[in-house]
Tab-separated table of C-alpha atoms in Angstrom:
chain	number	residue	atom	x	y	z
A	1	MET	CA	-0.275	0.253	0.034
A	2	LYS	CA	1.111	3.400	-1.305
A	3	GLN	CA	1.296	5.932	0.992
A	4	TYR	CA	3.897	8.898	0.665
A	5	ILE	CA	4.596	9.844	-3.171
A	6	LEU	CA	7.702	12.041	-3.879
A	7	PHE	CA	7.143	14.519	-7.168
A	8	ASP	CA	9.481	15.181	-9.376
A	9	ASN	CA	9.112	19.176	-10.330
A	10	ASP	CA	9.749	20.272	-13.648
A	11	GLY	CA	7.788	19.405	-17.060
A	12	VAL	CA	5.611	17.612	-13.773
A	13	LEU	CA	4.299	20.422	-11.646
A	14	VAL	CA	4.712	23.187	-14.526
A	15	GLU	CA	6.306	24.276	-17.360
A	16	THR	CA	9.267	24.699	-16.740
A	17	GLU	CA	11.901	22.398	-18.733
A	18	ASN	CA	11.405	24.952	-22.149
A	19	TRP	CA	12.240	27.769	-20.968
A	20	TYR	CA	14.830	25.467	-18.979
A	21	TYR	CA	16.426	25.169	-22.634
A	22	GLU	CA	15.212	28.337	-23.959
A	23	ALA	CA	17.845	29.809	-21.090
A	24	ASN	CA	20.583	27.579	-22.393
A	25	LYS	CA	20.304	28.127	-25.739
A	26	LYS	CA	20.366	32.034	-25.221
A	27	ALA	CA	23.179	32.117	-23.465
A	28	LEU	CA	24.903	29.490	-25.580
A	29	LYS	CA	24.320	31.478	-28.788
A	30	GLN	CA	26.448	34.894	-27.546
A	31	LEU	CA	29.005	31.732	-27.360
A	32	GLY	CA	28.601	31.331	-31.088
A	33	LEU	CA	26.760	28.132	-29.800
A	34	ASN	CA	23.356	26.514	-31.129
A	35	LEU	CA	21.934	24.254	-28.639
A	36	GLN	CA	19.299	22.290	-30.736
A	37	MET	CA	16.360	20.595	-28.883
A	38	SER	CA	17.330	17.061	-30.566
A	39	GLU	CA	21.475	17.504	-28.766
A	40	TYR	CA	20.349	19.519	-25.410
A	41	GLN	CA	17.047	16.753	-24.877
A	42	GLU	CA	20.022	13.982	-24.910
A	43	ILE	CA	22.568	15.509	-22.632
A	44	MET	CA	19.949	16.279	-20.013
A	45	ALA	CA	19.029	12.677	-20.076
A	46	ARG	CA	22.167	11.374	-18.981
A	47	GLY	CA	22.684	13.730	-16.532
A	48	GLY	CA	24.707	16.779	-17.999
A	49	THR	CA	24.716	20.002	-18.691
A	50	ALA	CA	24.280	22.209	-21.788
A	51	TRP	CA	27.325	23.830	-20.724
A	52	GLU	CA	29.634	20.531	-22.225
A	53	VAL	CA	28.264	21.894	-25.823
A	54	ALA	CA	30.267	24.840	-24.936
A	55	ILE	CA	33.548	22.501	-23.827
A	56	ASN	CA	33.771	20.896	-26.093
A	57	ALA	CA	34.224	23.729	-28.406
A	58	GLY	CA	37.293	24.727	-25.833
A	59	ILE	CA	35.326	27.511	-24.045
A	60	THR	CA	37.332	28.577	-19.927
A	61	THR	CA	35.607	27.551	-17.420
A	62	GLU	CA	35.717	31.417	-17.306
A	63	ILE	CA	33.725	33.032	-20.098
A	64	ILE	CA	30.971	29.857	-19.216
A	65	ASP	CA	30.623	30.895	-15.563
A	66	LYS	CA	30.361	34.252	-16.933
A	67	LYS	CA	27.583	32.617	-19.670
A	68	ARG	CA	25.912	30.484	-16.569
A	69	VAL	CA	25.458	33.475	-14.639
A	70	GLN	CA	23.460	34.849	-17.719
A	71	ARG	CA	21.444	32.070	-18.097
A	72	ASP	CA	20.319	32.447	-14.820
A	73	ILE	CA	18.690	36.086	-15.306
A	74	TYR	CA	17.467	34.890	-18.553
A	75	TYR	CA	15.938	31.908	-17.286
A	76	GLN	CA	14.558	33.587	-14.305
A	77	GLU	CA	13.518	36.245	-16.194
A	78	PHE	CA	11.144	33.554	-18.491
A	79	LEU	CA	10.165	32.374	-14.792
A	80	HIS	CA	8.470	35.703	-14.379
A	81	THR	CA	7.226	36.063	-17.643
A	82	LYS	CA	5.785	33.344	-18.953
A	83	ASN	CA	2.863	31.059	-18.555
A	84	LEU	CA	4.240	28.091	-15.897
A	85	GLU	CA	0.598	25.963	-15.351
A	86	ILE	CA	0.170	22.985	-16.387
A	87	PRO	CA	-4.212	22.134	-16.452
A	88	ASN	CA	-5.875	20.819	-13.534
A	89	VAL	CA	-2.171	20.565	-10.963
A	90	LYS	CA	-3.832	21.827	-8.168
A	91	LYS	CA	-7.231	19.976	-8.617
A	92	VAL	CA	-5.216	16.688	-8.645
A	93	LEU	CA	-2.924	17.942	-5.319
A	94	LYS	CA	-6.113	18.140	-3.664
A	95	ASN	CA	-7.859	14.453	-4.199
A	96	LEU	CA	-4.151	12.537	-3.573
A	97	SER	CA	-3.790	14.955	0.015
A	98	LYS	CA	-6.359	13.341	1.410
A	99	LYS	CA	-4.522	8.963	0.901
A	100	TYR	CA	-0.846	10.089	-0.061
A	101	LYS	CA	2.075	12.776	1.890
A	102	MET	CA	3.408	14.440	-0.391
A	103	ALA	CA	6.964	15.953	-1.075
A	104	ILE	CA	9.006	17.355	-4.451
A	105	VAL	CA	11.959	15.930	-5.020
A	106	THR	CA	14.004	18.774	-7.503
A	107	THR	CA	17.160	20.144	-8.931
A	108	SER	CA	15.488	23.175	-9.568
A	109	ARG	CA	18.250	25.474	-7.424
A	110	ARG	CA	16.517	27.026	-4.433
A	111	VAL	CA	16.388	30.322	-5.205
A	112	ASP	CA	14.602	29.599	-8.628
A	113	PHE	CA	11.805	26.906	-7.323
A	114	GLU	CA	11.020	30.011	-4.084
A	115	LEU	CA	10.171	32.557	-7.963
A	116	ILE	CA	8.227	29.607	-9.758
A	117	HIS	CA	6.189	28.986	-6.641
A	118	LYS	CA	5.420	32.462	-5.263
A	119	ASN	CA	1.043	32.136	-5.168
A	120	ARG	CA	1.437	28.330	-6.580
A	121	GLY	CA	-0.568	27.214	-3.963
A	122	ILE	CA	1.278	23.464	-5.068
A	123	SER	CA	3.530	23.864	-2.689
A	124	ASP	CA	0.405	23.614	0.305
A	125	TYR	CA	-0.089	19.804	-1.131
A	126	MET	CA	3.285	19.387	0.398
A	127	GLN	CA	5.335	17.154	3.603
A	128	PHE	CA	8.756	19.531	2.837
A	129	VAL	CA	10.772	20.408	-0.537
A	130	LEU	CA	14.810	19.465	-1.715
A	131	CYS	CA	16.076	21.496	-4.026
A	132	VAL	CA	19.765	20.701	-5.097
A	133	GLU	CA	20.259	21.884	-2.823
A	134	ASP	CA	19.660	19.343	0.210
A	135	TYR	CA	21.438	16.451	-1.354
A	136	GLU	CA	24.895	15.118	-2.694
A	137	ARG	CA	24.603	14.397	-5.922
A	138	ALA	CA	21.977	14.988	-8.245
A	139	LYS	CA	19.539	12.526	-10.091
A	140	PRO	CA	20.162	9.895	-11.912
A	141	TYR	CA	21.743	8.853	-8.583
A	142	PRO	CA	19.340	7.637	-6.158
A	143	ASP	CA	20.179	10.936	-3.553
A	144	PRO	CA	17.568	12.840	-4.118
A	145	TYR	CA	14.830	10.068	-3.869
A	146	LEU	CA	16.683	8.385	-1.161
A	147	LYS	CA	16.509	11.462	1.220
A	148	GLY	CA	13.680	12.332	0.409
A	149	LEU	CA	12.787	9.149	2.198
A	150	GLU	CA	14.016	9.382	4.885
A	151	LEU	CA	12.943	13.032	5.442
A	152	PHE	CA	9.654	10.888	5.514
A	153	LYS	CA	10.981	7.828	7.173
A	154	ALA	CA	9.212	5.624	4.807
A	155	SER	CA	10.068	2.803	3.346
A	156	ALA	CA	10.197	2.741	-0.774
A	157	GLU	CA	8.046	0.181	-1.133
A	158	HIS	CA	4.924	2.627	0.450
A	159	SER	CA	6.144	5.197	-1.844
A	160	ILE	CA	6.076	5.768	-5.446
A	161	VAL	CA	7.906	8.454	-7.822
A	162	VAL	CA	6.296	10.508	-9.757
A	163	GLU	CA	8.875	11.799	-12.956
A	164	ASP	CA	8.369	12.360	-16.451
A	165	SER	CA	12.479	12.750	-17.347
A	166	GLN	CA	14.287	9.297	-18.321
A	167	ARG	CA	16.979	10.096	-15.195
A	168	GLY	CA	14.618	11.566	-12.682
A	169	LEU	CA	13.150	7.351	-13.601
A	170	ILE	CA	16.433	6.083	-13.565
A	171	SER	CA	16.926	8.483	-9.558
A	172	ALA	CA	14.284	6.647	-8.695
A	173	VAL	CA	15.333	3.064	-10.391
A	174	ASN	CA	19.078	4.062	-8.446
A	175	ALA	CA	16.739	4.235	-4.723
A	176	ASN	CA	14.130	1.000	-5.480
A	177	ILE	CA	11.174	3.007	-5.670
A	178	GLU	CA	8.739	2.582	-8.794
A	179	CYS	CA	7.624	5.849	-10.469
A	180	VAL	CA	5.159	6.548	-12.935
A	181	ILE	CA	5.887	8.921	-15.802
A	182	VAL	CA	3.947	11.647	-16.831
A	183	LYS	CA	4.753	12.308	-20.797
A	184	ASN	CA	4.399	15.588	-21.702
A	185	GLU	CA	5.366	17.500	-24.912
A	186	PHE	CA	9.515	18.130	-23.837
A	187	THR	CA	10.752	14.789	-22.967
A	188	ARG	CA	8.111	12.660	-24.714
């Protein structure tokens, strides 16, 4: 019997995946690099970083670090100005909260997560939120979901993960937690 649900955030509860891609693409374009969606998806699926494109092009770490800062600025601009809603998410969470304890386990930075969820009401249904700063190794490693189990004081057999990506699925499987995949346009 499942009692706990660990939700991924981006692409499951809010539609932010494409905007993060666009922010990376815009920053890399300033370096003369064209990040294609298919290339980005392959990198993300294995838990890599879009900046591999710049590294492979011989761009210095110093320049990459500056462009990462710019990417973060672009991403936050998108978070402020673009529609991030996924229809019926709050309705589903309200119904699930009657039977399950729930949490969010995301690879988002806390600053971005808080911006995304300001006045959104999704976090109200959660017992806790784990962001990338809250565990040692990010997805596809099992650390994020193992930390979630620890905070719930739950076993894997009583828990389920809801994900939308290959690296999230791998993270859940590596933590020995059953995983449900939500298909969306970005990760199809």
